[in-house]
Short mmCIF file of C-alpha atoms in Angstrom, two decimals:
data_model
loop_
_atom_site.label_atom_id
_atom_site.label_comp_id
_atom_site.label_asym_id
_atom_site.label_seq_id
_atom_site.Cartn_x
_atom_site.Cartn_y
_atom_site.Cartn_z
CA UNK A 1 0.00 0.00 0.00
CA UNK A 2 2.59 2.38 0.84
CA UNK A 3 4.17 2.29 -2.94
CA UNK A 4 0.78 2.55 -4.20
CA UNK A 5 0.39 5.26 -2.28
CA UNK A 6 3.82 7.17 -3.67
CA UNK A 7 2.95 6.52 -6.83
CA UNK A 8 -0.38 8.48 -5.92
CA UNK A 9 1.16 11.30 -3.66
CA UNK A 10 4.07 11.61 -6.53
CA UNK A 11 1.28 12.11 -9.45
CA UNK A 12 -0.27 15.06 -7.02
CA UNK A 13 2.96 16.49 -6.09
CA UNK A 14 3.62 16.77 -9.20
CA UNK A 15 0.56 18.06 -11.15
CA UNK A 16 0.58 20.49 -7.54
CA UNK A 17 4.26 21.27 -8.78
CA UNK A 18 2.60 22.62 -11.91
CA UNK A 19 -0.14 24.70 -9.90
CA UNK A 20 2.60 26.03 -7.55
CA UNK A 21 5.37 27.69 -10.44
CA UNK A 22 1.92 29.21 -11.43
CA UNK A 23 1.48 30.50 -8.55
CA UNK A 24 5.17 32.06 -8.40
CA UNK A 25 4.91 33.34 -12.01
CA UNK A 26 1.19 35.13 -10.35
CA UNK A 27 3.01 36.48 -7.34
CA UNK A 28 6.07 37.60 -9.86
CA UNK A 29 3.96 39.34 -11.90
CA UNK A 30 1.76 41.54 -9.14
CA UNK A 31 4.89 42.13 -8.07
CA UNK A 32 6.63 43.68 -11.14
CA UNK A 33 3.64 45.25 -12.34
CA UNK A 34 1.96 46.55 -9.44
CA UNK A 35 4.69 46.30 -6.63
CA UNK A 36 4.18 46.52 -2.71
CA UNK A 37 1.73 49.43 -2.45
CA UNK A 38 -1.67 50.11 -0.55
CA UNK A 39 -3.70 48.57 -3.91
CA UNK A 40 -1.39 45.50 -3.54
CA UNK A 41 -2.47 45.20 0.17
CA UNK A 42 -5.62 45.79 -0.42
CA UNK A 43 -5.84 42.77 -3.01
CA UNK A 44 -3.96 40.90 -0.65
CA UNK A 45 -6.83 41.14 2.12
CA UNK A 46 -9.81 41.39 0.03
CA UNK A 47 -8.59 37.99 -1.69
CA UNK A 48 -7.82 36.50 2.25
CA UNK A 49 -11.32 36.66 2.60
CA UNK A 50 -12.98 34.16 0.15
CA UNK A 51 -10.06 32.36 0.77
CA UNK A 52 -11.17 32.10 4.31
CA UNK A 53 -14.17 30.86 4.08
CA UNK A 54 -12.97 28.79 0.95
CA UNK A 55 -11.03 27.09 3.70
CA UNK A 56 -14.09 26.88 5.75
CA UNK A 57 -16.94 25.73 3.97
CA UNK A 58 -14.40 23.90 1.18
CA UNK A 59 -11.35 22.48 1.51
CA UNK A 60 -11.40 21.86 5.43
CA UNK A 61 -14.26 21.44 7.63
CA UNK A 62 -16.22 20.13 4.56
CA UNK A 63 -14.10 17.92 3.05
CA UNK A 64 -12.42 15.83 6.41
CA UNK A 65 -16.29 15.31 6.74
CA UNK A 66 -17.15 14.45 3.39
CA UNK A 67 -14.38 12.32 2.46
CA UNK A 68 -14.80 9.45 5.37
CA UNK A 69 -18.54 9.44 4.76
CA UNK A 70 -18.55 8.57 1.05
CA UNK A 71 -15.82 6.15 1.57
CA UNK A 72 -17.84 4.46 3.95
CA UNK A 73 -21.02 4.44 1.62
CA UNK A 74 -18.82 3.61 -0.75
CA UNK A 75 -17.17 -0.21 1.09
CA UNK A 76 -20.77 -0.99 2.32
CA UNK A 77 -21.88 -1.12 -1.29
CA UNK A 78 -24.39 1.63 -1.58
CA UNK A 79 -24.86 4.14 -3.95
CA UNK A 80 -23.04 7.48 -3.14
CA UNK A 81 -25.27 9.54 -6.02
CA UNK A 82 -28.52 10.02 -3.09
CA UNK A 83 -25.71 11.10 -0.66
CA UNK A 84 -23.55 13.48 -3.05
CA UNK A 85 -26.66 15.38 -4.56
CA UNK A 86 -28.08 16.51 -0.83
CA UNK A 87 -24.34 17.29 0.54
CA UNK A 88 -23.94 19.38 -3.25
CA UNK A 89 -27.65 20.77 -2.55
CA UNK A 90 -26.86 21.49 1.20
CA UNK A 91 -23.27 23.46 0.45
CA UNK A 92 -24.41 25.43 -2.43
CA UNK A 93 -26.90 27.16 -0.77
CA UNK A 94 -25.29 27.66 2.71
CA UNK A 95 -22.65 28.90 0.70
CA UNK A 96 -24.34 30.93 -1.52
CA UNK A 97 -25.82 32.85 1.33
CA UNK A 98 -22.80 33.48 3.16
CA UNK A 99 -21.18 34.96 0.08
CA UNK A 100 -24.64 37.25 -0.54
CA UNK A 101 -23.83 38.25 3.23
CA UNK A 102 -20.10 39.20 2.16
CA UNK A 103 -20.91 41.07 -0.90
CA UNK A 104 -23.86 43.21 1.04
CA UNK A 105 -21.61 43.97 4.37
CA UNK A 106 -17.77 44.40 2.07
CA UNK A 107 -17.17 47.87 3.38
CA UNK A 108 -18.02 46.65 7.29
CA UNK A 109 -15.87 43.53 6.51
CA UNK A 110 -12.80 44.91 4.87
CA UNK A 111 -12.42 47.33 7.75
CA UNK A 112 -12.82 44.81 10.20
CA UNK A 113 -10.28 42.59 8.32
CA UNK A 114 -7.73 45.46 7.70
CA UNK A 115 -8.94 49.21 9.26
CA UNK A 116 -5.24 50.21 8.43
CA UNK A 117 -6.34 50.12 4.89
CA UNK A 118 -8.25 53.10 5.39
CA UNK A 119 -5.58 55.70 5.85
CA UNK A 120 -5.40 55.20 1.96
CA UNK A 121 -9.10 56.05 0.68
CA UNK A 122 -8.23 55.42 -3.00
CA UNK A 123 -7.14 51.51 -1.80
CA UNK A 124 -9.66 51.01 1.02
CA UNK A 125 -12.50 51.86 -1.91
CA UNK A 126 -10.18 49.60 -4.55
CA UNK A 127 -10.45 46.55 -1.57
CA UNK A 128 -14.48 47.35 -1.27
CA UNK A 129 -14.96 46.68 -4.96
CA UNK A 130 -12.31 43.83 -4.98
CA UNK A 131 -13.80 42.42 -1.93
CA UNK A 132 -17.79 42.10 -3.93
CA UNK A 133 -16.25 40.82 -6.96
CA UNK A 134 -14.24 37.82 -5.25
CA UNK A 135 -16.52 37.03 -2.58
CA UNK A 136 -18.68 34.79 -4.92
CA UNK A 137 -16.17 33.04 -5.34
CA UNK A 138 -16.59 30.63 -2.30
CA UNK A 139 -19.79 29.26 -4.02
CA UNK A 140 -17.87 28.18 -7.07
CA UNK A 141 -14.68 26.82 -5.08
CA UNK A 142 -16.72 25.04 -2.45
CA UNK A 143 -18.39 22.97 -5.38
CA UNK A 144 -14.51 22.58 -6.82
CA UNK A 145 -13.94 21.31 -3.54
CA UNK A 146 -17.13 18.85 -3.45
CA UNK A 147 -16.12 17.25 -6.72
CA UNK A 148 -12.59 16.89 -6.11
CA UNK A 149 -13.63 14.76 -2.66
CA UNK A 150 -15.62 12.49 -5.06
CA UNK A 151 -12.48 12.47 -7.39
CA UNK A 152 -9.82 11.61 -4.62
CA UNK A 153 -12.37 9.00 -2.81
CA UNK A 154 -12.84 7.19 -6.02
CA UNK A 155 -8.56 7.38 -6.92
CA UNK A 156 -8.68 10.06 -9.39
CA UNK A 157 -6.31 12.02 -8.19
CA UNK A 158 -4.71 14.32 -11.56
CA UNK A 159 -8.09 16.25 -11.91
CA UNK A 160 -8.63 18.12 -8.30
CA UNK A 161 -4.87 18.13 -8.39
CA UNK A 162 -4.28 20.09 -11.32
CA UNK A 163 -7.28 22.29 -10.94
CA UNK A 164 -5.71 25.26 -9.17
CA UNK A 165 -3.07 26.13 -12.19
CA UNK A 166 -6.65 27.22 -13.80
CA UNK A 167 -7.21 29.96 -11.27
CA UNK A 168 -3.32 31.00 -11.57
CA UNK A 169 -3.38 31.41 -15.27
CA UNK A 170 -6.43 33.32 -14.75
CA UNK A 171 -4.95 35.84 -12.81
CA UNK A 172 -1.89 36.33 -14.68
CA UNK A 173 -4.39 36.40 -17.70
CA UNK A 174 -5.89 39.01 -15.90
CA UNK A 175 -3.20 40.88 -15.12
CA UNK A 176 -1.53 41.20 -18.59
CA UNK A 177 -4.73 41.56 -20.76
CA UNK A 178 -7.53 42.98 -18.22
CA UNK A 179 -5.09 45.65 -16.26
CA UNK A 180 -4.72 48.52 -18.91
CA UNK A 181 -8.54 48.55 -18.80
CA UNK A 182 -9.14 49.01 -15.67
CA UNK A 183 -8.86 52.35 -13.09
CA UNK A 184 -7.29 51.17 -10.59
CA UNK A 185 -5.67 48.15 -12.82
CA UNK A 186 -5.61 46.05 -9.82
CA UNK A 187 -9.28 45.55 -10.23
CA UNK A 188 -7.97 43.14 -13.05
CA UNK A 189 -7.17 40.67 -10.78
CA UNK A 190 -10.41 40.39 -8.78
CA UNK A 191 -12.11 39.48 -12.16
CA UNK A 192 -9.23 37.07 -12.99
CA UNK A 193 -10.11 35.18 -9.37
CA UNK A 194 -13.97 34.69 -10.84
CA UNK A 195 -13.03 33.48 -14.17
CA UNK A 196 -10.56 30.88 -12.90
CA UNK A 197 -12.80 29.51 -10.30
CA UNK A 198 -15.74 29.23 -13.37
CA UNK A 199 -12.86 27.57 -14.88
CA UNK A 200 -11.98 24.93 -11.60
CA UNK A 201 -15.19 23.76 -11.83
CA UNK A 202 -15.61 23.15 -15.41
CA UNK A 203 -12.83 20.94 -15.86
CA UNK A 204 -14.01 18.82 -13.21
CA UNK A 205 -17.39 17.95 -14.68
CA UNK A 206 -16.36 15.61 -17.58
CA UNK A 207 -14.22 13.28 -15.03
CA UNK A 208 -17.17 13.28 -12.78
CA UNK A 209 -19.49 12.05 -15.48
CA UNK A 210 -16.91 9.28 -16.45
CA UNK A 211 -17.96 7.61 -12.90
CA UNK A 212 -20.85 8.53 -13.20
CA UNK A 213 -21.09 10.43 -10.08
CA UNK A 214 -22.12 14.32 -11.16
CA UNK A 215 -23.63 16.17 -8.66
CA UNK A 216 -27.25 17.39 -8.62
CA UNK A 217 -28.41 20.22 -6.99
CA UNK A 218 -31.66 20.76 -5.97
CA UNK A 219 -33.86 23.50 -4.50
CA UNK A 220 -34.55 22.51 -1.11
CA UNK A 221 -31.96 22.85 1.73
CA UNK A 222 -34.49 21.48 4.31
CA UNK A 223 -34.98 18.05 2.31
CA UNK A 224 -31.27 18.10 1.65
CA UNK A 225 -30.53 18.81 5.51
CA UNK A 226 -32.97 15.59 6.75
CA UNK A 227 -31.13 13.19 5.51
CA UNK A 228 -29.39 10.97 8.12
CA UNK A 229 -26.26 11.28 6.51
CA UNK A 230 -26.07 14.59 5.79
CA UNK A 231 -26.85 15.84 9.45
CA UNK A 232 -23.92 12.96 10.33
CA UNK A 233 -21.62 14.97 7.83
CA UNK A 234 -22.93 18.48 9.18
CA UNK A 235 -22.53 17.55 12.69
CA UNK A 236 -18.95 16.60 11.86
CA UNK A 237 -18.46 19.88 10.10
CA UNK A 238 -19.55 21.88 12.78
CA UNK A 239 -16.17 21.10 15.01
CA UNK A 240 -13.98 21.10 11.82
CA UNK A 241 -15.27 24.63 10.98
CA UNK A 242 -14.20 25.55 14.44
CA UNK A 243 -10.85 24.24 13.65
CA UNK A 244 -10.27 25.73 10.56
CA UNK A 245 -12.27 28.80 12.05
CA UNK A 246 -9.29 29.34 14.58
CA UNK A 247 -6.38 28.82 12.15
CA UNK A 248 -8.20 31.79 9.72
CA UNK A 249 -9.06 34.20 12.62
CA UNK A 250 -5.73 33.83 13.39
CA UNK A 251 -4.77 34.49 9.79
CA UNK A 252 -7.44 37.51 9.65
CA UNK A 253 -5.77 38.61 13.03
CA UNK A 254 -2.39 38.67 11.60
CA UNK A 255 -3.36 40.77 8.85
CA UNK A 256 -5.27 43.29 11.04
CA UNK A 257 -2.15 43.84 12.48
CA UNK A 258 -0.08 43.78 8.97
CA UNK A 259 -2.00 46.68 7.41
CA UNK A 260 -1.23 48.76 10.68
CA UNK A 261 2.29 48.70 10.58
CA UNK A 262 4.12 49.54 7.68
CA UNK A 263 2.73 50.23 3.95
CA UNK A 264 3.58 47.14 1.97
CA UNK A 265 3.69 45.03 5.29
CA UNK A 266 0.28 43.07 4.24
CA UNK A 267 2.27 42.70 0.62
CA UNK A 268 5.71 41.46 1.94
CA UNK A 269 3.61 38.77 4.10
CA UNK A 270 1.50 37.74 1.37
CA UNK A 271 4.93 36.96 -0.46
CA UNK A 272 6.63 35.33 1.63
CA UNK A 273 3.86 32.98 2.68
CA UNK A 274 3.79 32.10 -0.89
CA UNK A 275 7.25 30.93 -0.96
CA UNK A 276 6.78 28.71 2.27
CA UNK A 277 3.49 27.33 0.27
CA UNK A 278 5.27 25.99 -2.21
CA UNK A 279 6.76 22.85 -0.70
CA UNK A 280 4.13 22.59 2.06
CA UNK A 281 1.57 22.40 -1.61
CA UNK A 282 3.81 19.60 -3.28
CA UNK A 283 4.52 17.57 0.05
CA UNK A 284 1.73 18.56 2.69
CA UNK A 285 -1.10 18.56 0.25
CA UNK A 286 -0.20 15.98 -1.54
CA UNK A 287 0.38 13.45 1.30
CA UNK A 288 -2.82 14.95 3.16
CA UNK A 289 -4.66 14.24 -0.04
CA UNK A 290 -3.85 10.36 -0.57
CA UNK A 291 -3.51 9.42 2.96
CA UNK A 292 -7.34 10.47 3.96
CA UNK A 293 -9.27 8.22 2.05
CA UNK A 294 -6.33 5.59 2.43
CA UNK A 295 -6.81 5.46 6.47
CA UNK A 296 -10.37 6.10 6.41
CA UNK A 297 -10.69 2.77 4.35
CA UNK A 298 -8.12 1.17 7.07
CA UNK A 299 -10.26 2.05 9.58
CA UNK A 300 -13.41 0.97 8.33
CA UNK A 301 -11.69 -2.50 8.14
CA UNK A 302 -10.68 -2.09 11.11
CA UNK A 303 -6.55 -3.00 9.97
CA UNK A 304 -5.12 -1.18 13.13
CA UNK A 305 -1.47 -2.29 12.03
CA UNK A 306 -2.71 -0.99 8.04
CA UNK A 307 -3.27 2.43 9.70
CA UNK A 308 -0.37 2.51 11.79
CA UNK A 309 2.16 2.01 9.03
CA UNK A 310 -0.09 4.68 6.76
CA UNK A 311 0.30 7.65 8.82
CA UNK A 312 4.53 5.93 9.78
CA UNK A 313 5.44 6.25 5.82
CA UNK A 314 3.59 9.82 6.04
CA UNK A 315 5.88 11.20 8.88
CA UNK A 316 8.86 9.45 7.42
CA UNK A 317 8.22 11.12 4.28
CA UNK A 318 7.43 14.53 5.81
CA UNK A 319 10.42 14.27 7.97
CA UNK A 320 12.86 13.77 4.99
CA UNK A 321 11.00 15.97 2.34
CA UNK A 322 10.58 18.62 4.57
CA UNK A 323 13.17 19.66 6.62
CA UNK A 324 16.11 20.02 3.72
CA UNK A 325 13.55 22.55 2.20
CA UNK A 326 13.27 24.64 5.36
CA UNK A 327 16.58 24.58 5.94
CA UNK A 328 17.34 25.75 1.99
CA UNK A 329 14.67 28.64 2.63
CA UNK A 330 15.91 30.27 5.71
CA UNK A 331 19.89 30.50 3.98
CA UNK A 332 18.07 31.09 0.77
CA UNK A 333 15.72 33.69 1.75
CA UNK A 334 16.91 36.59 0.01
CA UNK A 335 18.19 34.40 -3.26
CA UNK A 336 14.93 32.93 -3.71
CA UNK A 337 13.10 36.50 -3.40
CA UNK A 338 15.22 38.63 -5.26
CA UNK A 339 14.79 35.83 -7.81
CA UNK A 340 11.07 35.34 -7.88
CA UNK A 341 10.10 39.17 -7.34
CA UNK A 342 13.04 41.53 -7.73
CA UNK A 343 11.65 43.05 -11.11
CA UNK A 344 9.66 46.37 -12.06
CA UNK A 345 8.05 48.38 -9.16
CA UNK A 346 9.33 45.85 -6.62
CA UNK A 347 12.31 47.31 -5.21
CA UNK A 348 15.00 46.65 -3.00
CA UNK A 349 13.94 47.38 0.35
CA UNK A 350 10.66 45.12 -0.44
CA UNK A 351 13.33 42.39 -1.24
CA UNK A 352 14.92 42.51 2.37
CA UNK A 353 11.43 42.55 4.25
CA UNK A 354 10.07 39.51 2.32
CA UNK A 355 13.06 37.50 2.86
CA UNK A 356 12.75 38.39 6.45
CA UNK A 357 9.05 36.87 5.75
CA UNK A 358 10.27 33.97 4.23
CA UNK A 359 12.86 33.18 7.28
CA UNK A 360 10.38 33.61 9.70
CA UNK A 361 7.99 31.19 8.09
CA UNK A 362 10.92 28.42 7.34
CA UNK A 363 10.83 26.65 10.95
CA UNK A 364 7.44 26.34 10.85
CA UNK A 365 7.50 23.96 7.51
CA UNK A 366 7.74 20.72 8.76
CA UNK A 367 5.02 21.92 11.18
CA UNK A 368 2.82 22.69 8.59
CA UNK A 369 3.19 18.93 6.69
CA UNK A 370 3.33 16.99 9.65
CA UNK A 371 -0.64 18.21 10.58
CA UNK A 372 -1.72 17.52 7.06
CA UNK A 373 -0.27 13.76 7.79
CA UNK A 374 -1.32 13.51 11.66
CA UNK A 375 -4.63 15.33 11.67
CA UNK A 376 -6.09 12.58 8.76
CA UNK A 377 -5.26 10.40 11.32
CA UNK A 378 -8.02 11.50 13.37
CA UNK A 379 -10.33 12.59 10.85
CA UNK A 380 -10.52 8.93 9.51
CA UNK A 381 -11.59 7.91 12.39
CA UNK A 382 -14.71 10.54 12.80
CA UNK A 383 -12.95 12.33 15.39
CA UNK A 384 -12.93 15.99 14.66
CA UNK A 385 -13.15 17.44 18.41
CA UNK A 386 -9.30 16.49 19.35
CA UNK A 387 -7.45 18.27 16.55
CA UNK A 388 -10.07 21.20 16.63
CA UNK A 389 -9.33 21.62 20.68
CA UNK A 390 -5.48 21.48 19.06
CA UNK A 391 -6.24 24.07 16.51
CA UNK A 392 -7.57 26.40 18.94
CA UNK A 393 -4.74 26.19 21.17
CA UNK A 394 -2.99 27.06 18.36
CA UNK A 395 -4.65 30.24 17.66
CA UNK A 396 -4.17 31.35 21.10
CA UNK A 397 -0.45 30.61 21.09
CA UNK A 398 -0.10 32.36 17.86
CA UNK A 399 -0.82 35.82 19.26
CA UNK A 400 0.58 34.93 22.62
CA UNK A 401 3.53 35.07 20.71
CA UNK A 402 2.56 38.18 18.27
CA UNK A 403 2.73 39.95 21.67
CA UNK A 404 6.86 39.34 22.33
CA UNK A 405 7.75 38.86 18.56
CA UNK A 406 5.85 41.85 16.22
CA UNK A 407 7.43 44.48 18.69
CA UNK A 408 10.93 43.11 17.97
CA UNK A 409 10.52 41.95 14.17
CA UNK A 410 7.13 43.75 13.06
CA UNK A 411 6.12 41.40 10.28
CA UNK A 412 7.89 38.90 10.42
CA UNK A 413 7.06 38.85 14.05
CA UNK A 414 3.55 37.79 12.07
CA UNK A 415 5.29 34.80 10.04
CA UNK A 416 7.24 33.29 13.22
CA UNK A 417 4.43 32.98 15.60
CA UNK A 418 2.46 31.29 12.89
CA UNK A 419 5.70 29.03 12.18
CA UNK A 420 6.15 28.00 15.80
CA UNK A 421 2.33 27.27 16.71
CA UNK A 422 2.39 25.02 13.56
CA UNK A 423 5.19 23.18 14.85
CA UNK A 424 3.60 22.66 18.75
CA UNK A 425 0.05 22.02 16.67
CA UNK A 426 1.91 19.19 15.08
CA UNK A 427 3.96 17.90 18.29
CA UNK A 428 0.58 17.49 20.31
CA UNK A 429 -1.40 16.02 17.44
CA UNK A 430 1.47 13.23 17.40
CA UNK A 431 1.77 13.00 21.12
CA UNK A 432 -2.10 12.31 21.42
CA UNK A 433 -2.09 9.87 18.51
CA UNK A 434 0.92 8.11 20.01
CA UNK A 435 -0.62 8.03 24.01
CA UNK A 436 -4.03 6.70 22.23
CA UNK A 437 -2.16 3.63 21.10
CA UNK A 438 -3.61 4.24 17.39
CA UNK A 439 -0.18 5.13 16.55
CA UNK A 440 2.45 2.39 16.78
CA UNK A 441 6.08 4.03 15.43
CA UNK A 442 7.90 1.40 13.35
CA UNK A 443 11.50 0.55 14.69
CA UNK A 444 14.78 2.16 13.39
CA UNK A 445 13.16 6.32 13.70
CA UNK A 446 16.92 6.88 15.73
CA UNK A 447 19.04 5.59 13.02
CA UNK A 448 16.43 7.19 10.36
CA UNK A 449 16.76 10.69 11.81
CA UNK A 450 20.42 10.58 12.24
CA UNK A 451 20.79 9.72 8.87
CA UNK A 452 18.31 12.84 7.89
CA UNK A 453 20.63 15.09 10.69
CA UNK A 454 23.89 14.43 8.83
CA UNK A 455 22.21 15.01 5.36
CA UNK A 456 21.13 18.35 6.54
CA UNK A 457 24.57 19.17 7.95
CA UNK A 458 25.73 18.56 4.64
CA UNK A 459 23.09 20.64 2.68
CA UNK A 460 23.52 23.61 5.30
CA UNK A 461 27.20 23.95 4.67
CA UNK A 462 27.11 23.50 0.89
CA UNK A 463 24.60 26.58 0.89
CA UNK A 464 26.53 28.95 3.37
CA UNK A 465 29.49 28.73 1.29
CA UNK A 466 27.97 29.20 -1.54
CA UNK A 467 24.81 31.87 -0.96
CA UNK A 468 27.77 34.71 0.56
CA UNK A 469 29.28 35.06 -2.42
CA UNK A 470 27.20 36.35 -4.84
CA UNK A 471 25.15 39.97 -5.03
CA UNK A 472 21.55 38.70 -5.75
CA UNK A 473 20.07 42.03 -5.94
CA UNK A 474 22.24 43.18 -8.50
CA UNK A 475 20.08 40.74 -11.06
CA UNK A 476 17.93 42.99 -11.08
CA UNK A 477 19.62 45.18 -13.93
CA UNK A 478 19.80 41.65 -15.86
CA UNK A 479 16.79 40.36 -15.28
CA UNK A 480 16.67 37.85 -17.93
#
């Protein structure tokens, strides 16, 4: 099972390779073109906030729910269609609502979000307008979401995989045709957002219909919501959204702060988190994505020693995967940054305060993958409560620690409490699964992460001889 499930994790990490230098060549181009301003912030936190609740309603709460559900239905034998078209029936309009709500109450929420905006009337209108166009958005990424469950819980893993390079050419679509048409051009990229989530879904239909498993929606939340099933997947949203809830406040919180310190601050963040989504997209996500309905279909036949070697060759795989690449980003910082973003309008002072960004999010990497391999762990087993109790924790650590670190770094302060309360989020979520006795480690972890401690002593001094010796800012004039 374990090469099987390689083979799977490699095809997302890979097609999520794709989707991720699409990302870079987005954030390179907002860069260039519009640098770090008060519009660029402003995109920044009017975008945050579909995201959000993308997060939410989508690819969290929902889909830790979803996924163990339908692979249940699916090993008893029954048919999943009944079940999918209430949970697609259900979401869309609970969904649809909330997004009505955001579109109606933009100006209320983007002050809330970010009141430093307003010292800049020009961007704080700009994020308004931004804010109304995107915020629809959830409805169409939430259904992305829905099908892509169905996708990974039948093995088709390529589709949902690939599906976010749509919204990333989109954008930089957006921003090279749409900009000169628009006053403020940034607007450009709030449309881009819409057409590539129109776009996410549509490539996800025809692989749906191959299984034959489309989703339906119908007109009645109340006859979607009495279904047994659904009120089982609802109930086991409601502690997930909590979760998720406290991770994205804590986000929200974070950016609050951002947009009161200096201009560009919100910007330089953005970046650099960015950067330190790139591997945890091609290892966290991908490993995340294969191992849920893997354990969930360990645990429904009850193969205790099946699920204990599952979420083993996770960590194992985290561990080595993981750690050389936050090691290579905090000595990399400013290489990789003047490289992805040095160009146009973003200048040389922007390059030193997102590599401070980047640093400060680096020890929090292997954090970030090890909860998208633990936390499955629970989830599998129908047992959102624990790691939502974790998540919380989590949130309150975070700006425990904004408190001693955002005086002394401003914001990168931001990017190392988040870093550090991933890492203790991860630590507990091991320690519990470990003390439960669902967790058996395999024998030989000493020798393994000696042999990972010397390969990263290695790696470390390769880089520091090499990084010191070469003006990385000075590309700029060469860009090419």
């Amino acid at each position: 099972m374990p090469f099987n499930l390689f083979r799977s994790a490699a095809l997302v990490s890979a097609l999520t390779l794709v989707s991720r230098v699409a990302g870079l060549v987005r954030e390179n181009l907002i860069a260039s073109v519009f640098g770090a301003s008060a519009f660029t912030d402003a995109f920044f936190v009017a975008f945050r906030l579909p995201n959000m609740l993308r997060r939410m309603f989508a690819e969290g709460a929902f889909s830790q729910a979803f996924v163990p559900l339908l692979a249940a239905a699916r090993r008893e034998g029954e048919r999943p269609n009944e079940l999918i078209n209430r949970v697609a029936t259900a979401l869309f309009w609970i969904v649809t609502a909330v997004a009505a709500l955001g579109v109606i109450g933009a100006p209320v929420v983007l002050w809330g979000v970010a009141s430093g905006l307003a010292r800049d009337p020009a961007a704080f209108d700009a994020g308004v307008v931004m804010t109304r166009l995107m915020f629809p958005y959830i409805v169409l990424i939430s259904l992305v979401s829905l099908c892509g469950g169905i996708l990974n819980t039948w093995q088709r893993f390529a589709v949902p995989a690939l599906t976010p390079v749509l919204l990333n050419l989109a954008i930089i679509a957006a921003a090279l045709l749409l900009a000169p048409r628009f006053d403020p051009p940034i607007l450009a990229l709030a449309v881009g957002v819409m057409i590539g989530g129109i776009a996410q879904l549509a490539i996800q239909v025809p692989a749906l219909r191959r299984i034959g498993l489309t989703p339906r929606i119908g007109l009645s939340v109340r006859a979607a919501l009495t279904d047994a099933r659904t009120r089982r997947m609802m109930a086991l949203m409601a502690p997930g959204i909590l979760a998720v809830s406290a991770h994205q406040v804590s986000l929200l919180i974070n950016t609050h702060i951002a947009s009161r310190l200096t201009t560009g601050s919100v910007t330089w963040v953005s970046f650099g988190d960015r950067l330190m989504e790139f591997p945890q997209g091609l290892l966290g996500v991908a490993l995340g994505t294969v191992l849920l309905p893997s354990l969930s279909a360990a645990v429904a036949a009850d193969d205790d020693a099946e699920y204990s070697l599952l979420l083993d060759w996770g960590l194992r795989l985290a561990i080595v995967l993981a750690l050389p690449c936050a090691l290579a980003m905090v000595l990399m910082a400013e290489p990789l940054t003047a490289l992805l973003y040095h160009y146009g309008r973003f200048g040389a002072d922007d390059v030193v305060m997102t590599a401070r960004a980047v640093a400060a999010y680096s020890p929090g990497l292997l954090g970030f993958v090890a909860v998208k391999v633990l936390a499955p762990g629970f989830f599998a087993r129908q047992n959102v409560r624990t790691p939502v109790k974790i998540a919380v924790a989590a949130m309150v650590l975070t700006q425990a620690l904004n408190l001693v670190f955002v005086p002394q770094l401003a914001h990168a302060g931001l990017a190392l409490s988040i870093s550090l309360a991933a890492v203790a989020n991860a630590g507990l979520l091991l320690w519990l699964l470990i003390r439960g006795g669902r967790y058996r480690p395999a024998p030989h972890w000493l020798r393994f992460l000696l042999q990972v401690g010397f390969a990263l002593f290695c790696l470390g001094g390769a880089i520091a001889l090499w990084i010191p010796g070469f003006d990385w800012q000075a590309m700029q004039a060469t860009p090419l």
